mmCIF file of C-alpha atoms in Angstrom:
data_model
loop_
_atom_site.group_PDB
_atom_site.id
_atom_site.type_symbol
_atom_site.label_atom_id
_atom_site.label_comp_id
_atom_site.label_asym_id
_atom_site.label_seq_id
_atom_site.Cartn_x
_atom_site.Cartn_y
_atom_site.Cartn_z
ATOM 1 C CA MET A 8 -23.221 -4.555 -126.677
ATOM 2 C CA ASP A 9 -22.521 -7.257 -129.240
ATOM 3 C CA GLU A 10 -19.453 -7.151 -131.452
ATOM 4 C CA VAL A 11 -19.908 -5.746 -134.937
ATOM 5 C CA ASP A 12 -19.344 -8.331 -137.661
ATOM 6 C CA LEU A 13 -16.630 -6.771 -139.816
ATOM 7 C CA ASP A 14 -17.243 -9.371 -142.542
ATOM 8 C CA ARG A 15 -20.598 -7.746 -143.276
ATOM 9 C CA PRO A 16 -20.858 -5.153 -146.051
ATOM 10 C CA SER A 17 -20.005 -1.637 -144.892
ATOM 11 C CA HIS A 18 -23.591 -0.374 -145.327
ATOM 12 C CA LEU A 19 -24.692 -2.933 -142.752
ATOM 13 C CA ARG A 20 -21.779 -2.251 -140.388
ATOM 14 C CA SER A 21 -22.595 1.454 -140.250
ATOM 15 C CA SER A 22 -26.283 1.010 -139.520
ATOM 16 C CA PRO A 23 -27.682 1.208 -136.003
ATOM 17 C CA PHE A 24 -28.853 -2.357 -136.497
ATOM 18 C CA ALA A 25 -25.289 -3.565 -137.034
ATOM 19 C CA LEU A 26 -24.259 -1.671 -133.926
ATOM 20 C CA ALA A 27 -26.954 -3.556 -132.054
ATOM 21 C CA GLY A 28 -25.640 -6.855 -133.391
ATOM 22 C CA THR A 29 -28.819 -7.641 -135.304
ATOM 23 C CA LYS A 30 -28.974 -9.238 -138.714
ATOM 24 C CA PRO A 31 -30.489 -7.838 -141.896
ATOM 25 C CA SER A 32 -33.949 -9.190 -142.593
ATOM 26 C CA LEU A 33 -33.089 -10.537 -146.052
ATOM 27 C CA PRO A 34 -30.933 -13.648 -146.375
ATOM 28 C CA GLU A 35 -27.584 -13.409 -148.088
ATOM 29 C CA LEU A 36 -27.730 -15.400 -151.308
ATOM 30 C CA ALA A 37 -25.030 -16.766 -153.561
ATOM 31 C CA PRO A 38 -24.610 -14.861 -156.857
ATOM 32 C CA ASP A 39 -25.741 -17.955 -158.795
ATOM 33 C CA ASP A 40 -29.051 -18.096 -156.889
ATOM 34 C CA PRO A 41 -32.016 -17.116 -159.117
ATOM 35 C CA LEU A 42 -33.197 -14.644 -156.456
ATOM 36 C CA TRP A 43 -29.803 -12.991 -155.981
ATOM 37 C CA ARG A 44 -30.575 -9.944 -158.180
ATOM 38 C CA THR A 45 -33.989 -9.559 -156.558
ATOM 39 C CA ALA A 46 -32.426 -9.731 -153.096
ATOM 40 C CA GLU A 47 -29.827 -7.138 -154.108
ATOM 41 C CA ALA A 48 -32.595 -4.845 -155.370
ATOM 42 C CA ALA A 49 -34.528 -5.358 -152.139
ATOM 43 C CA ASN A 50 -31.413 -4.526 -150.111
ATOM 44 C CA GLN A 51 -30.961 -1.327 -152.122
ATOM 45 C CA TYR A 52 -34.584 -0.360 -151.451
ATOM 46 C CA VAL A 53 -34.098 -1.048 -147.748
ATOM 47 C CA ARG A 54 -31.004 1.183 -147.727
ATOM 48 C CA ALA A 55 -32.898 3.897 -149.624
ATOM 49 C CA ALA A 56 -35.729 3.907 -147.074
ATOM 50 C CA LYS A 57 -33.717 6.228 -144.830
ATOM 51 C CA SER A 58 -31.367 8.967 -145.937
ATOM 52 C CA PRO A 59 -27.675 8.595 -145.084
ATOM 53 C CA ALA A 60 -28.017 11.481 -142.616
ATOM 54 C CA THR A 61 -30.914 9.741 -140.859
ATOM 55 C CA ARG A 62 -28.972 6.477 -140.681
ATOM 56 C CA ARG A 63 -25.964 8.303 -139.211
ATOM 57 C CA ALA A 64 -28.182 10.070 -136.664
ATOM 58 C CA TYR A 65 -29.886 6.799 -135.680
ATOM 59 C CA ALA A 66 -26.507 5.067 -135.367
ATOM 60 C CA ALA A 67 -25.194 7.860 -133.127
ATOM 61 C CA ASP A 68 -28.407 7.812 -131.092
ATOM 62 C CA TRP A 69 -28.209 4.048 -130.652
ATOM 63 C CA ARG A 70 -24.541 4.224 -129.613
ATOM 64 C CA HIS A 71 -25.454 6.872 -127.040
ATOM 65 C CA PHE A 72 -28.315 4.787 -125.637
ATOM 66 C CA ALA A 73 -26.248 1.579 -125.559
ATOM 67 C CA ALA A 74 -23.339 3.378 -123.848
ATOM 68 C CA TRP A 75 -25.701 4.944 -121.294
ATOM 69 C CA CYS A 76 -27.201 1.524 -120.577
ATOM 70 C CA GLY A 77 -23.719 0.026 -120.215
ATOM 71 C CA GLU A 78 -22.652 2.756 -117.777
ATOM 72 C CA HIS A 79 -25.678 2.031 -115.614
ATOM 73 C CA GLY A 80 -25.650 -1.764 -115.864
ATOM 74 C CA LEU A 81 -28.861 -1.890 -117.893
ATOM 75 C CA GLN A 82 -29.637 -4.023 -120.919
ATOM 76 C CA SER A 83 -29.975 -2.080 -124.171
ATOM 77 C CA LEU A 84 -31.322 -4.881 -126.386
ATOM 78 C CA PRO A 85 -33.955 -5.799 -125.579
ATOM 79 C CA ALA A 86 -34.519 -2.873 -123.259
ATOM 80 C CA GLU A 87 -37.383 -2.403 -120.848
ATOM 81 C CA PRO A 88 -39.734 0.602 -120.962
ATOM 82 C CA ALA A 89 -38.472 1.555 -117.485
ATOM 83 C CA THR A 90 -34.916 1.708 -118.870
ATOM 84 C CA VAL A 91 -36.088 3.998 -121.671
ATOM 85 C CA ALA A 92 -37.954 6.222 -119.181
ATOM 86 C CA LEU A 93 -34.797 6.544 -117.067
ATOM 87 C CA TYR A 94 -32.803 7.377 -120.192
ATOM 88 C CA LEU A 95 -35.320 10.057 -121.150
ATOM 89 C CA ALA A 96 -35.091 11.566 -117.680
ATOM 90 C CA ALA A 97 -31.293 11.657 -117.990
ATOM 91 C CA LEU A 98 -31.609 13.433 -121.350
ATOM 92 C CA GLY A 99 -34.331 15.803 -120.170
ATOM 93 C CA ALA A 100 -32.041 18.326 -118.537
ATOM 94 C CA THR A 101 -29.597 18.630 -121.424
ATOM 95 C CA HIS A 102 -31.415 17.842 -124.673
ATOM 96 C CA LYS A 103 -34.267 19.353 -126.638
ATOM 97 C CA PRO A 104 -37.511 17.395 -126.969
ATOM 98 C CA ALA A 105 -36.936 16.961 -130.723
ATOM 99 C CA THR A 106 -33.589 15.254 -130.046
ATOM 100 C CA ILE A 107 -35.141 13.051 -127.379
ATOM 101 C CA THR A 108 -37.919 12.050 -129.770
ATOM 102 C CA ARG A 109 -35.367 11.159 -132.467
ATOM 103 C CA ARG A 110 -33.494 9.015 -129.952
ATOM 104 C CA LEU A 111 -36.737 7.218 -129.121
ATOM 105 C CA THR A 112 -37.231 6.560 -132.822
ATOM 106 C CA ALA A 113 -33.728 5.104 -133.142
ATOM 107 C CA ILE A 114 -34.249 2.836 -130.123
ATOM 108 C CA SER A 115 -37.547 1.688 -131.579
ATOM 109 C CA ALA A 116 -36.014 1.055 -135.019
ATOM 110 C CA VAL A 117 -33.203 -1.088 -133.624
ATOM 111 C CA HIS A 118 -35.616 -3.129 -131.536
ATOM 112 C CA GLY A 119 -37.910 -3.631 -134.530
ATOM 113 C CA GLU A 120 -35.043 -4.798 -136.716
ATOM 114 C CA ALA A 121 -34.047 -7.285 -134.012
ATOM 115 C CA ASP A 122 -37.657 -8.555 -133.833
ATOM 116 C CA HIS A 123 -38.088 -7.269 -130.289
ATOM 117 C CA PRO A 124 -41.080 -5.209 -129.206
ATOM 118 C CA SER A 125 -40.158 -1.556 -128.906
ATOM 119 C CA PRO A 126 -39.724 -0.294 -125.350
ATOM 120 C CA ALA A 127 -39.605 3.245 -126.780
ATOM 121 C CA ASN A 128 -43.165 3.212 -128.046
ATOM 122 C CA LEU A 129 -45.454 5.881 -126.637
ATOM 123 C CA SER A 130 -48.059 3.179 -126.039
ATOM 124 C CA HIS A 131 -45.985 2.380 -122.941
ATOM 125 C CA ARG A 132 -47.529 4.714 -120.389
ATOM 126 C CA LEU A 133 -44.276 5.187 -118.465
ATOM 127 C CA VAL A 134 -42.382 6.265 -121.593
ATOM 128 C CA ALA A 135 -45.213 8.501 -122.830
ATOM 129 C CA ASP A 136 -45.680 10.195 -119.456
ATOM 130 C CA THR A 137 -41.942 10.759 -119.062
ATOM 131 C CA LEU A 138 -41.676 12.388 -122.493
ATOM 132 C CA HIS A 139 -44.820 14.473 -121.972
ATOM 133 C CA GLY A 140 -43.531 15.548 -118.561
ATOM 134 C CA ILE A 141 -40.232 16.661 -120.091
ATOM 135 C CA ARG A 142 -42.075 18.660 -122.738
ATOM 136 C CA ARG A 143 -44.426 20.186 -120.197
ATOM 137 C CA THR A 144 -41.715 21.016 -117.652
ATOM 138 C CA LEU A 145 -39.000 22.213 -119.984
ATOM 139 C CA GLY A 146 -41.199 23.328 -122.841
ATOM 140 C CA THR A 147 -40.396 22.985 -126.465
ATOM 141 C CA SER A 148 -38.124 25.622 -127.855
ATOM 142 C CA GLN A 149 -39.215 25.033 -131.431
ATOM 143 C CA LYS A 150 -41.588 27.806 -132.372
ATOM 144 C CA ALA A 151 -43.210 28.131 -135.762
ATOM 145 C CA LYS A 152 -42.596 31.403 -137.532
ATOM 146 C CA GLU A 153 -45.548 33.538 -138.482
ATOM 147 C CA PRO A 154 -46.263 33.287 -142.217
ATOM 148 C CA LEU A 155 -46.427 36.340 -144.417
ATOM 149 C CA SER A 156 -49.800 38.004 -144.540
ATOM 150 C CA VAL A 157 -51.462 38.730 -147.878
ATOM 151 C CA THR A 158 -50.624 42.413 -147.472
ATOM 152 C CA GLN A 159 -46.950 41.656 -146.776
ATOM 153 C CA LEU A 160 -46.731 39.315 -149.756
ATOM 154 C CA ILE A 161 -48.297 41.907 -152.076
ATOM 155 C CA ARG A 162 -45.702 44.452 -150.912
ATOM 156 C CA VAL A 163 -42.902 41.988 -151.673
ATOM 157 C CA LEU A 164 -44.348 41.140 -155.089
ATOM 158 C CA ASP A 165 -44.724 44.825 -155.966
ATOM 159 C CA HIS A 166 -40.968 45.264 -155.545
ATOM 160 C CA LEU A 167 -40.101 42.585 -158.092
ATOM 161 C CA GLU A 168 -38.946 44.427 -161.178
ATOM 162 C CA GLY A 169 -38.303 43.179 -164.659
ATOM 163 C CA GLY A 170 -40.165 41.794 -167.599
ATOM 164 C CA LEU A 171 -41.350 38.269 -168.122
ATOM 165 C CA LEU A 172 -39.087 36.760 -165.462
ATOM 166 C CA ALA A 173 -40.489 39.053 -162.773
ATOM 167 C CA ALA A 174 -44.032 38.254 -163.893
ATOM 168 C CA ARG A 175 -43.229 34.551 -163.688
ATOM 169 C CA ASP A 176 -41.653 34.983 -160.246
ATOM 170 C CA ARG A 177 -44.696 36.908 -158.992
ATOM 171 C CA ARG A 178 -47.045 34.144 -160.173
ATOM 172 C CA CYS A 179 -44.850 31.428 -158.640
ATOM 173 C CA CYS A 180 -44.701 33.238 -155.301
ATOM 174 C CA TRP A 181 -48.444 33.845 -155.342
ATOM 175 C CA LEU A 182 -49.216 30.194 -156.178
ATOM 176 C CA GLY A 183 -46.791 29.016 -153.502
ATOM 177 C CA PHE A 184 -48.449 31.282 -150.979
ATOM 178 C CA GLN A 185 -51.882 29.958 -151.873
ATOM 179 C CA ALA A 186 -50.708 26.345 -151.774
ATOM 180 C CA GLY A 187 -49.350 26.985 -148.283
ATOM 181 C CA SER A 188 -52.750 28.251 -147.183
ATOM 182 C CA ALA A 189 -54.020 24.712 -146.612
ATOM 183 C CA GLY A 190 -57.392 24.594 -144.959
ATOM 184 C CA ARG A 191 -58.236 28.158 -145.974
ATOM 185 C CA LYS A 192 -60.136 29.350 -149.000
ATOM 186 C CA TRP A 193 -57.939 30.030 -151.949
ATOM 187 C CA LEU A 194 -57.339 33.686 -152.364
ATOM 188 C CA PRO A 195 -58.210 35.229 -155.721
ATOM 189 C CA TYR A 196 -55.335 35.594 -158.143
ATOM 190 C CA ARG A 197 -53.815 39.002 -158.298
#
């Protein structure tokens, strides 16, 4: 893996792209350049595109992938789809499919920032089949919870006591319930 340029601003050093040794897509301009303020605004928008938690997760995911590649003598940037498929197989026994998918996204993001085609794209048959095989073999442990039924919601709303605040809370809960019923007919107001 390339060395991280410590002269870069800290927001660039902590990104997965800095860890990959790639450069930001916008040029660094001198403060007296007429486009300097515009470039600074653009950089702020780029930083705001992902939450700090997402950037930290991507950075950790990229470090994990790059370290795994290094341990096995494989190139992390640019990586081959076969390398990504092997990495997925290594993760399959110990990680949940959601984590594996996030790692694929981080690998793809770093490659995109470095102007390399993504080897983690599901358009690569080997990568897609490996991920689908992991999901099919190990299953996905994420199960959606059953929503409240109308009868259950009415029982909950009937227990709200109080004056105007309780009436407001009942209406808010009822509207929220109806808004969550996407694709179904709206239920009549109580």
